mmCIF file of C-alpha atoms and ligand atoms in Angstrom:
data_model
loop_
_atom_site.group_PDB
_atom_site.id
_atom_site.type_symbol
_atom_site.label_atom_id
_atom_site.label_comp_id
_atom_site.label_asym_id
_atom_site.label_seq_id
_atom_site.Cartn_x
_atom_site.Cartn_y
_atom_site.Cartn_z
ATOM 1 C CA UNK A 1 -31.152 -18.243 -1.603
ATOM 2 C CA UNK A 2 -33.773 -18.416 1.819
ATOM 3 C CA UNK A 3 -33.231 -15.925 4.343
ATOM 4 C CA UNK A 4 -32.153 -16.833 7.859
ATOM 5 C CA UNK A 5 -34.747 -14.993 10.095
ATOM 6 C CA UNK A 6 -32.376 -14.221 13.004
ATOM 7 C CA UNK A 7 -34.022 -14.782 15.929
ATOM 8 C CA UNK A 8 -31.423 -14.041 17.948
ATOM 9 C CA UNK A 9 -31.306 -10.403 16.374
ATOM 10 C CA UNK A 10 -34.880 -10.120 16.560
ATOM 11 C CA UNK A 11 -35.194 -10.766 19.866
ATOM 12 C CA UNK A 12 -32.175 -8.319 20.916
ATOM 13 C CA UNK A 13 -33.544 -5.690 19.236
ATOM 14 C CA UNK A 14 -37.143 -6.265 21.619
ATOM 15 C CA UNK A 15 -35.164 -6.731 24.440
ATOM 16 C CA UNK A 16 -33.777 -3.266 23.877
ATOM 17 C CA UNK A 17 -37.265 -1.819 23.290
ATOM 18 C CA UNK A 18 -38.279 -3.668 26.719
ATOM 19 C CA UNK A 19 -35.298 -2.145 28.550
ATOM 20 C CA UNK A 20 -36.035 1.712 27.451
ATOM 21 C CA UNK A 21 -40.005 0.971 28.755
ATOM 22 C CA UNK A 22 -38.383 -0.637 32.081
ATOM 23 C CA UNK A 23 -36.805 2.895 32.125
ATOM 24 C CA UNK A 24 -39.304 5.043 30.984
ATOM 25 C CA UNK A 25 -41.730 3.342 34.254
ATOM 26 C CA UNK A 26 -38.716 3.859 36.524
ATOM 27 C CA UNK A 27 -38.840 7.366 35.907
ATOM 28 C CA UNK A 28 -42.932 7.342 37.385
ATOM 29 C CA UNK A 29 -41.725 5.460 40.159
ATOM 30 C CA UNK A 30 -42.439 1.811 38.538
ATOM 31 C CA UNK A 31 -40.206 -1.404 38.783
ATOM 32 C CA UNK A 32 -41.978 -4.450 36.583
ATOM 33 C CA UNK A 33 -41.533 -7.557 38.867
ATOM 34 C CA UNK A 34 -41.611 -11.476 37.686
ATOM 35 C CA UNK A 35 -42.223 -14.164 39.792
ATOM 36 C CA UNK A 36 -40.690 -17.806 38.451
ATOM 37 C CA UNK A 37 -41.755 -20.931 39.754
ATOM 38 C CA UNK A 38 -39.923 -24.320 39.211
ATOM 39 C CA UNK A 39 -40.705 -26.926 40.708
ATOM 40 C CA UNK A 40 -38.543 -30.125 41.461
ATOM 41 C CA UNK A 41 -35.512 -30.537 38.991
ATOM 42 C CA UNK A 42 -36.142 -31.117 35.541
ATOM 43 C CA UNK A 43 -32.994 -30.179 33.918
ATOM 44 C CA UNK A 44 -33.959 -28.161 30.785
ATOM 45 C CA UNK A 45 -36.657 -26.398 32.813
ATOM 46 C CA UNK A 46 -33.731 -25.362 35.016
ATOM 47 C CA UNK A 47 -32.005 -24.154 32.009
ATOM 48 C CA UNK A 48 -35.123 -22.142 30.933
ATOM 49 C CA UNK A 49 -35.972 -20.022 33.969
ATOM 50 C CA UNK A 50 -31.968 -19.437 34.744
ATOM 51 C CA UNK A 51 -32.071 -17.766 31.509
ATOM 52 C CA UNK A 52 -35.043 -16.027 32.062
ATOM 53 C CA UNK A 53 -33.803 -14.665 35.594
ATOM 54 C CA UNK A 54 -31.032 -13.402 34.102
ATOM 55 C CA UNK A 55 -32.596 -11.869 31.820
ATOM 56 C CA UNK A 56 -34.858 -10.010 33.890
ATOM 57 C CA UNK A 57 -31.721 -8.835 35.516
ATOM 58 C CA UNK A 58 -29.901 -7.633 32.373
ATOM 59 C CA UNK A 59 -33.859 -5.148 31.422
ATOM 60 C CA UNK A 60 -33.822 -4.044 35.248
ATOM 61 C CA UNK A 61 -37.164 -6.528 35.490
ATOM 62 C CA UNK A 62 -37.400 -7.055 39.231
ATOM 63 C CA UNK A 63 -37.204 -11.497 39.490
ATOM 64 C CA UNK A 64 -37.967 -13.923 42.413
ATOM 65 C CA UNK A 65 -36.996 -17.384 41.964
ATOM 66 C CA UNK A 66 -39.145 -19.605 43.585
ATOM 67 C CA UNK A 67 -38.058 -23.588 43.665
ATOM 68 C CA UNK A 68 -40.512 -25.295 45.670
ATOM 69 C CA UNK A 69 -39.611 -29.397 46.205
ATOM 70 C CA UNK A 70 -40.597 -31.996 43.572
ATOM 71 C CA UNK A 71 -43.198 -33.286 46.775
ATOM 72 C CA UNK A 72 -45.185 -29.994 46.629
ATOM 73 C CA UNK A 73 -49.073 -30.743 46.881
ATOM 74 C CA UNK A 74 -51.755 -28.938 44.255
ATOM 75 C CA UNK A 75 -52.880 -26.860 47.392
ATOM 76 C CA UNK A 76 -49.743 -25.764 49.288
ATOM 77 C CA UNK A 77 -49.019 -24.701 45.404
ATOM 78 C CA UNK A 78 -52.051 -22.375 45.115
ATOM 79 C CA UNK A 79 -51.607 -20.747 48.699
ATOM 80 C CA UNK A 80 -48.360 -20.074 46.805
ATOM 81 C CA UNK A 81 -50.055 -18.372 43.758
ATOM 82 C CA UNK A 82 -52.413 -16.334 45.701
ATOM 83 C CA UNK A 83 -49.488 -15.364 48.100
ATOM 84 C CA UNK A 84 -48.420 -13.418 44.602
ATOM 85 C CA UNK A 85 -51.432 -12.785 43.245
ATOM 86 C CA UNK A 86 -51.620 -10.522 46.082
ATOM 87 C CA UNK A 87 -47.984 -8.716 46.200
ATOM 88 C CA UNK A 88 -48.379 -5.363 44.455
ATOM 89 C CA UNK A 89 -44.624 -5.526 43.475
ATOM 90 C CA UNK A 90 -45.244 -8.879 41.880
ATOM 91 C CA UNK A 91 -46.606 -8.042 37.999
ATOM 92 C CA UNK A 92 -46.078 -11.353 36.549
ATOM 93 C CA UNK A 93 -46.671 -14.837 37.229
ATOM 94 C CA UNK A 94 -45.117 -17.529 35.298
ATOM 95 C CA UNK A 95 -45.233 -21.572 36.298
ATOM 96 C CA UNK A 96 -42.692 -23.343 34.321
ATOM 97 C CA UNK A 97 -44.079 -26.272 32.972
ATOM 98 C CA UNK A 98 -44.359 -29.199 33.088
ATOM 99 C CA UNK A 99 -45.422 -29.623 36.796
ATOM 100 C CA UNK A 100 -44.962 -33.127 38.899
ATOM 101 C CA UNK A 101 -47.964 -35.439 37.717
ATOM 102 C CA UNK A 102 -49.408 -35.404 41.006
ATOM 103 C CA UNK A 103 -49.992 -31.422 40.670
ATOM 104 C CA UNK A 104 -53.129 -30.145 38.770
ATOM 105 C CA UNK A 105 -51.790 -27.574 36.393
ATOM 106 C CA UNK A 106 -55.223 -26.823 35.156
ATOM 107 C CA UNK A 107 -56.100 -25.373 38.507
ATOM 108 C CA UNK A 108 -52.781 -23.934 38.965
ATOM 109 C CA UNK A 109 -53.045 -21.897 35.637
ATOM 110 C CA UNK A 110 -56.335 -20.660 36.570
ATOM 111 C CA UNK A 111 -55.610 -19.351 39.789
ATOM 112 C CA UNK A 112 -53.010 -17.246 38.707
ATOM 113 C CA UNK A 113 -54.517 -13.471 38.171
ATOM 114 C CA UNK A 114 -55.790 -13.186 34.613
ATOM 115 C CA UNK A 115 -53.281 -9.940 34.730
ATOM 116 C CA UNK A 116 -50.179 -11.296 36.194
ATOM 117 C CA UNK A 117 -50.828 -14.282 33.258
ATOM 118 C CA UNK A 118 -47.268 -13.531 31.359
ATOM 119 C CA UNK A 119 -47.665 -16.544 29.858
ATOM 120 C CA UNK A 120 -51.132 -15.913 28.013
ATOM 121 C CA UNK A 121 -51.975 -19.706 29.451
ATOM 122 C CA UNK A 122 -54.880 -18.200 31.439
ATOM 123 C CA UNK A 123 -58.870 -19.353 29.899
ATOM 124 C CA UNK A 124 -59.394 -15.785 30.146
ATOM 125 C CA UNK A 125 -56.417 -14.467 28.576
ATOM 126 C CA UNK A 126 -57.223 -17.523 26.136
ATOM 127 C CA UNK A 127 -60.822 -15.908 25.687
ATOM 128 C CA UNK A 128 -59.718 -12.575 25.051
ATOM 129 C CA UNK A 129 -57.344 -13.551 22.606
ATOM 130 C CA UNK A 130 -59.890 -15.575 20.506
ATOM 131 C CA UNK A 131 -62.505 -12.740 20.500
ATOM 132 C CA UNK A 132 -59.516 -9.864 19.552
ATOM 133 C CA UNK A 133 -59.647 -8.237 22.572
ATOM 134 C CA UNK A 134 -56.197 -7.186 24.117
ATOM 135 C CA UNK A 135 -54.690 -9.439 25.565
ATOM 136 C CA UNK A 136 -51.615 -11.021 27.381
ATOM 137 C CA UNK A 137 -50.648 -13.839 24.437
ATOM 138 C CA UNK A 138 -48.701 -16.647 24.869
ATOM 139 C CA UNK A 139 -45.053 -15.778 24.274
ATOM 140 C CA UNK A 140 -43.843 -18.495 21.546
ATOM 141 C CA UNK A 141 -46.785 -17.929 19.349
ATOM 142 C CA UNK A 142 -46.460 -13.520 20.251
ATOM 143 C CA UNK A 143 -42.645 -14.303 18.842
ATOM 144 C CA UNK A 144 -43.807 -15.996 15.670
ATOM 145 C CA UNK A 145 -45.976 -12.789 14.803
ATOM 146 C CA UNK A 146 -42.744 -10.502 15.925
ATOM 147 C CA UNK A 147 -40.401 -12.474 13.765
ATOM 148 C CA UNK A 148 -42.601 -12.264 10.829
ATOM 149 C CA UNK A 149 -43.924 -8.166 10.879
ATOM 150 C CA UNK A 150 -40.118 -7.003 11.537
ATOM 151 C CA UNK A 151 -38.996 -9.279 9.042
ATOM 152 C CA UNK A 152 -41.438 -7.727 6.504
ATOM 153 C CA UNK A 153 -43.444 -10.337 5.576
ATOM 154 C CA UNK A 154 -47.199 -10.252 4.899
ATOM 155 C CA UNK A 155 -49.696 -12.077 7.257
ATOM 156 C CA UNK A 156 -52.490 -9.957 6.033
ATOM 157 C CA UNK A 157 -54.050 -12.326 3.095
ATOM 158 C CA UNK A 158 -51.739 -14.738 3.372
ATOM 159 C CA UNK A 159 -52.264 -18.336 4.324
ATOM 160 C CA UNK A 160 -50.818 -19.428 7.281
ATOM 161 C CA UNK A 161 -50.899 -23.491 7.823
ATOM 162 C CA UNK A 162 -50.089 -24.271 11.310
ATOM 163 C CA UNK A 163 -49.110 -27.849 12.370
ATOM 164 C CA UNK A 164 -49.665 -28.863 16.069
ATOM 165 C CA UNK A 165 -52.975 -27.685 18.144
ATOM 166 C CA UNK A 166 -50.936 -27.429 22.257
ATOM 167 C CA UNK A 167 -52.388 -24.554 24.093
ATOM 168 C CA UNK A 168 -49.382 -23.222 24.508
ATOM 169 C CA UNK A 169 -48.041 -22.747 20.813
ATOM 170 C CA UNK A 170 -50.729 -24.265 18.080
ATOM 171 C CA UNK A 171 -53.640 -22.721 18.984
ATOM 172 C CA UNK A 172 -52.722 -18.968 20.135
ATOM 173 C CA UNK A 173 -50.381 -19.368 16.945
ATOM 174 C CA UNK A 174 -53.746 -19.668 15.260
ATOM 175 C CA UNK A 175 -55.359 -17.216 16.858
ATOM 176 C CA UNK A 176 -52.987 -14.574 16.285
ATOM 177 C CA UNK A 177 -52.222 -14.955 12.681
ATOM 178 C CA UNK A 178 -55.997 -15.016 12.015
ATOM 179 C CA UNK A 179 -56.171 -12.141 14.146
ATOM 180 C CA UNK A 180 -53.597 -10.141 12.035
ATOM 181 C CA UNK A 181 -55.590 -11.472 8.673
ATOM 182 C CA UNK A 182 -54.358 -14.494 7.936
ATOM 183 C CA UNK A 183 -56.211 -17.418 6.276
ATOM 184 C CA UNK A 184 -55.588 -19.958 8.857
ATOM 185 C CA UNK A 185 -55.468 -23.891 8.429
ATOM 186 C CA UNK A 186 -54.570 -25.640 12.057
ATOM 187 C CA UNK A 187 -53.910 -28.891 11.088
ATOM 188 C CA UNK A 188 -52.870 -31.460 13.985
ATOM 189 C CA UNK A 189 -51.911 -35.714 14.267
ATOM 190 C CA UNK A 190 -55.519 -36.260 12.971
ATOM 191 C CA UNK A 191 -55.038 -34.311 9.739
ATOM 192 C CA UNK A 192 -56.030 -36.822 6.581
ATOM 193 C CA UNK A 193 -53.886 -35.525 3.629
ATOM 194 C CA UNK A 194 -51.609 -33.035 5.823
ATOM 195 C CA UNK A 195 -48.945 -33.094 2.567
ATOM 196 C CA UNK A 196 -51.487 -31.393 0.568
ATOM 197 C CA UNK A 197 -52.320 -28.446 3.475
ATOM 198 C CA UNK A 198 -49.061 -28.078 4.071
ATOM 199 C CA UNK A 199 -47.924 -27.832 0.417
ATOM 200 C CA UNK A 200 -50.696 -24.215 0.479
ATOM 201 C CA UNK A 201 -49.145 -22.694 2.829
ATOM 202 C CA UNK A 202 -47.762 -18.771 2.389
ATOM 203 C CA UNK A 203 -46.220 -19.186 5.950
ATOM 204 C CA UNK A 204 -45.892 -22.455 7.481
ATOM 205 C CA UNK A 205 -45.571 -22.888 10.990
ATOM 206 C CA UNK A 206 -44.142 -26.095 12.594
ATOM 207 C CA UNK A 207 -44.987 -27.094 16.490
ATOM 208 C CA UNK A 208 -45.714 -30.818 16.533
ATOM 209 C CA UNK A 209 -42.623 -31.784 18.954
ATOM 210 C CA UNK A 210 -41.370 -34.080 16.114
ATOM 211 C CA UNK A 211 -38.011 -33.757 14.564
ATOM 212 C CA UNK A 212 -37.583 -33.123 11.187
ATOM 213 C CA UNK A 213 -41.099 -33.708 10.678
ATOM 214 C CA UNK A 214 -42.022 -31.584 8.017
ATOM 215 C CA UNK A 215 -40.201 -32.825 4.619
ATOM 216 C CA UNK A 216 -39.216 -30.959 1.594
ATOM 217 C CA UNK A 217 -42.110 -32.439 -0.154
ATOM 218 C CA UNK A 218 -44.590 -31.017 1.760
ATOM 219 C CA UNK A 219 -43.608 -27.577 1.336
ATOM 220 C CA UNK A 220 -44.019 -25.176 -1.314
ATOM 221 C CA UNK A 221 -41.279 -23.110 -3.285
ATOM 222 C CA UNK A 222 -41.483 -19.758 -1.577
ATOM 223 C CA UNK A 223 -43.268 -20.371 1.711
ATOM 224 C CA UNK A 224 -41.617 -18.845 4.739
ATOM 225 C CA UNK A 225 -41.161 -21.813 7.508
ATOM 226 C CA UNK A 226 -41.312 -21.037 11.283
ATOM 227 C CA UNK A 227 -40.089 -23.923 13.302
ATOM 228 C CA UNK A 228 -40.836 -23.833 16.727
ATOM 229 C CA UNK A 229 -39.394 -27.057 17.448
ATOM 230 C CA UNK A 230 -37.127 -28.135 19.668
ATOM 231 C CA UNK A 231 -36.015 -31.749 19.232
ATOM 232 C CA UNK A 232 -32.314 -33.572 20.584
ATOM 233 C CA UNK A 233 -31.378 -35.636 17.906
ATOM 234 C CA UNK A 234 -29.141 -38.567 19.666
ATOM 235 C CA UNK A 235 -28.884 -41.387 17.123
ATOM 236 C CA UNK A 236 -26.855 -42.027 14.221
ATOM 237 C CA UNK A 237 -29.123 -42.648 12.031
ATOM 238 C CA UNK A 238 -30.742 -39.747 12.903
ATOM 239 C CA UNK A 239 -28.360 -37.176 12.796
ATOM 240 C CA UNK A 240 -27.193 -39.028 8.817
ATOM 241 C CA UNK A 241 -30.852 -38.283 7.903
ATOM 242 C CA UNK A 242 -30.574 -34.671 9.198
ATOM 243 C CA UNK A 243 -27.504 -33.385 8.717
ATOM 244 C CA UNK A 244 -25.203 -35.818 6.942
ATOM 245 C CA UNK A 245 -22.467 -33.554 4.969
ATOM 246 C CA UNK A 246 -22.685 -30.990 7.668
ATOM 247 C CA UNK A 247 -18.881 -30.609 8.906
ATOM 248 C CA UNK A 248 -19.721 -28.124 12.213
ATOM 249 C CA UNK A 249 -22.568 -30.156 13.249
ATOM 250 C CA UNK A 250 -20.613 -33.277 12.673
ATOM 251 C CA UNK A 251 -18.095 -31.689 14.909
ATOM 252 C CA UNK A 252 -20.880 -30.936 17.493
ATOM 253 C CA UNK A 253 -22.295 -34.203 17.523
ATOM 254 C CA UNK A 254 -18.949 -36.124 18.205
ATOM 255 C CA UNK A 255 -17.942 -34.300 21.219
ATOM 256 C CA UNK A 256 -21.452 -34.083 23.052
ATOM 257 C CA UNK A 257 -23.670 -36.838 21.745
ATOM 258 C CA UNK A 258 -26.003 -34.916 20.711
ATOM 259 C CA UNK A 259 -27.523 -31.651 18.373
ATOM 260 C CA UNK A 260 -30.713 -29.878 18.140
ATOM 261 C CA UNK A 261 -33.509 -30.449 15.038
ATOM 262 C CA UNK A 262 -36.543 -28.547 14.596
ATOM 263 C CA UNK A 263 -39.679 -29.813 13.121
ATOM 264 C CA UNK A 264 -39.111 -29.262 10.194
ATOM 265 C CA UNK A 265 -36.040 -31.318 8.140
ATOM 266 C CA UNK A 266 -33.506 -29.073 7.398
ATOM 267 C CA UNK A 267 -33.545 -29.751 3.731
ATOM 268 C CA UNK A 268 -36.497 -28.678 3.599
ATOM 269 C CA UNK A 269 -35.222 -24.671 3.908
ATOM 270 C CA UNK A 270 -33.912 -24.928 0.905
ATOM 271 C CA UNK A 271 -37.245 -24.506 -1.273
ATOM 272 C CA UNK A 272 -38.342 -21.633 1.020
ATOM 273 C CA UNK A 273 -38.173 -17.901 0.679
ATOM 274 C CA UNK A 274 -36.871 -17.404 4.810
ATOM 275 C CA UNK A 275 -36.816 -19.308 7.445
ATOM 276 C CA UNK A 276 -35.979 -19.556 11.351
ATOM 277 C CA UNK A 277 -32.889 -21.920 12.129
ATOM 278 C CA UNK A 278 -33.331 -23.870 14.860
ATOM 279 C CA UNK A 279 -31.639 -23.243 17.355
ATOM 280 C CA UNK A 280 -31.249 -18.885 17.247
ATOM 281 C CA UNK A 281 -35.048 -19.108 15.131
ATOM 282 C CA UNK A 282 -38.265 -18.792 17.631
ATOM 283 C CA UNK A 283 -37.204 -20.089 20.871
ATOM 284 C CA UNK A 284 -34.912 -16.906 21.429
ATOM 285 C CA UNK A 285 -37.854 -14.846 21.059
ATOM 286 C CA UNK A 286 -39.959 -16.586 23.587
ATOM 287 C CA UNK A 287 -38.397 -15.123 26.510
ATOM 288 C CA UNK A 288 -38.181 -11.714 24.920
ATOM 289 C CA UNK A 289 -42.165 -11.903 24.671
ATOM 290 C CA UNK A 290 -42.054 -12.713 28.556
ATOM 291 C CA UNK A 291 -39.815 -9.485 29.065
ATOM 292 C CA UNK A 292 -42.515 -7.644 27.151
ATOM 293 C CA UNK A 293 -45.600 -9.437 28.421
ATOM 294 C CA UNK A 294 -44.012 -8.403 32.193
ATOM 295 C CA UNK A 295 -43.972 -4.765 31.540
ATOM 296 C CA UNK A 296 -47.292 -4.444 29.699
ATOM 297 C CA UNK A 297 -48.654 -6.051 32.914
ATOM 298 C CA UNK A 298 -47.375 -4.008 35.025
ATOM 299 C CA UNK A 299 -48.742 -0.602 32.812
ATOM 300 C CA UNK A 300 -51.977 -2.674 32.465
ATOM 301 C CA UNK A 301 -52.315 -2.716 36.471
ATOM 302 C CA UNK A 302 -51.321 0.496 36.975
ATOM 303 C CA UNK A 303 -53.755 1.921 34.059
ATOM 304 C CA UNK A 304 -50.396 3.342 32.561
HETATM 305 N N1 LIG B 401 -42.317 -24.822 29.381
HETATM 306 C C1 LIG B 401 -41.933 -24.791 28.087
HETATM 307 N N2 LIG B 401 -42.278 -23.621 27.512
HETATM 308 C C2 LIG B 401 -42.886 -22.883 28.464
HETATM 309 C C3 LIG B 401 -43.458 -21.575 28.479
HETATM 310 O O1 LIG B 401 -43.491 -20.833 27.496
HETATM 311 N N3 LIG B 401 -43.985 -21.188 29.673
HETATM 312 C C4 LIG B 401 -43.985 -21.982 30.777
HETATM 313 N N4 LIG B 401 -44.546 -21.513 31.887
HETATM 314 N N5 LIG B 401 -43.471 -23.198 30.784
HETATM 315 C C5 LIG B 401 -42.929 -23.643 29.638
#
């Protein structure tokens, strides 16, 4: 039988660690402080940032919500950024994405202070990340590596095929698994033959925004499967090809419409040696990582 890596757990167990350093700095004199910005109202952005608010609150994280209108222009959003950039309270930036079309988030991610970048989205932080230097990482990707070193299982030597090449998951996920020596294959919607990459993989990691995409067949007996997906699954015919025989998500999907896939196909689990459900897999962790990424900034500023 595959083990369930419990992200939920996991990420407890971090948050817990993040709390006693929140402490530890409160005793020098030290509160870590997050800024949030969300613009306009894109519901499960809303849903994001409330829970990463609270979250603050629950580690004694200082948090500022920020909800500028949907109408907010690229520049009234970067005297915004450097208004924070320059608050010594203020240790971490974070700009929930996506932004209104009409905003440049390029330009918006680079103003932000290379060490109020939570996020990791910062070329810099990008930079330092590809060349091993210390960095802050991208939280998804910084989850993946947490999941699988307190889980116990080997990245060193292993080969790690990871599916999907965004900025903000593929290619730090890259990054850091070669940086923790991996043998890394990033494979991405151009991939000829993806079925036989995929089918080498030690550790396969899923982040291609498709659901169910990766199939039983393209996985091989033993891997351990990280999905970072996050997929609604709305249709009938959808949720037969997913789930069909599953009474509790049955249940689910007749009273709201609706249940979550990953990216990879649930039967697929069953060939692996572990694997992170989806949901309580990866995306609990990512807002652990943000916890953590806010109070190594603010020791980084300090020189702590
Ligand atoms: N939108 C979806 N995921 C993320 C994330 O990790 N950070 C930010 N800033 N926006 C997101």
């Amino acid at each position: 039988m595959p083990v369930v890596l419990d992200g939920t757990a996991i990420a407890a167990q971090i948050q817990q660690e993040v709390a006693l350093s929140v402490a530890a700095l409160a005793a020098r004199g030290v509160r870590p402080g997050l800024a949030v910005i969300l613009v306009g109202h894109v519901p499960a952005s809303e849903i994001y940032v409330r829970s990463k608010v609270k979250t603050c609150e629950e580690l004694g994280i200082h948090s500022e919500l920020i909800t500028p209108p949907e109408s907010i222009t690229t520049e009234e959003m970067l005297a915004l950024v450097d208004s924070l950039n320059q608050r010594d309270q203020i240790d971490g930036i974070l700009i929930q994405l996506p932004l209104p079309a009409h905003v440049d988030t390029k330009r918006l991610l680079d103003a932000v202070l290379p060490e109020k970048d939570v996020d990791g989205f910062h070329p810099v932080n990008a930079g330092r990340l590809q060349s091993g230097r210390p960095s802050l990482a991208p939280c998804t990707p910084a989850g993946v590596i947490e999941i699988l070193q307190r889980s116990a299982i080997p990245i060193s030597g292993a080969h790690a095929v990871v599916v999907g090449r965004s900025d903000i998951v593929g290619k730090p996920a890259a990054a850091l698994l070669l940086n923790h020596n991996a043998t890394v294959t990033l494979c991405h919607s151009k991939t000829r033959d993806l079925a036989t990459l995929t089918r080498q993989a030690d550790i396969l990691v899923a982040a291609i925004g498709r659901p169910g995409f990766i199939t039983p067949e393209m996985v091989r007996h033993g891997a351990t499967l990280i999905d970072v997906g996050i997929n609604r699954v709305t249709t009938r015919a959808d949720f037969d090809r997913f789930f069909a025989g599953d009474a509790k998500r049955e249940e689910a999907f007749t009273r709201r419409g609706s249940v979550i896939v990953g990216d990879i196909h649930p039967h697929a689990f069953a060939v692996s040696r572990a694997y992170t459900p989806v949901p309580g897999g990866v995306g609990k962790l990512t807002i652990a990582m943000l916890m953590a990424n806010t109070v190594q900034a603010a020791r980084l500023r300090r020189g702590l």
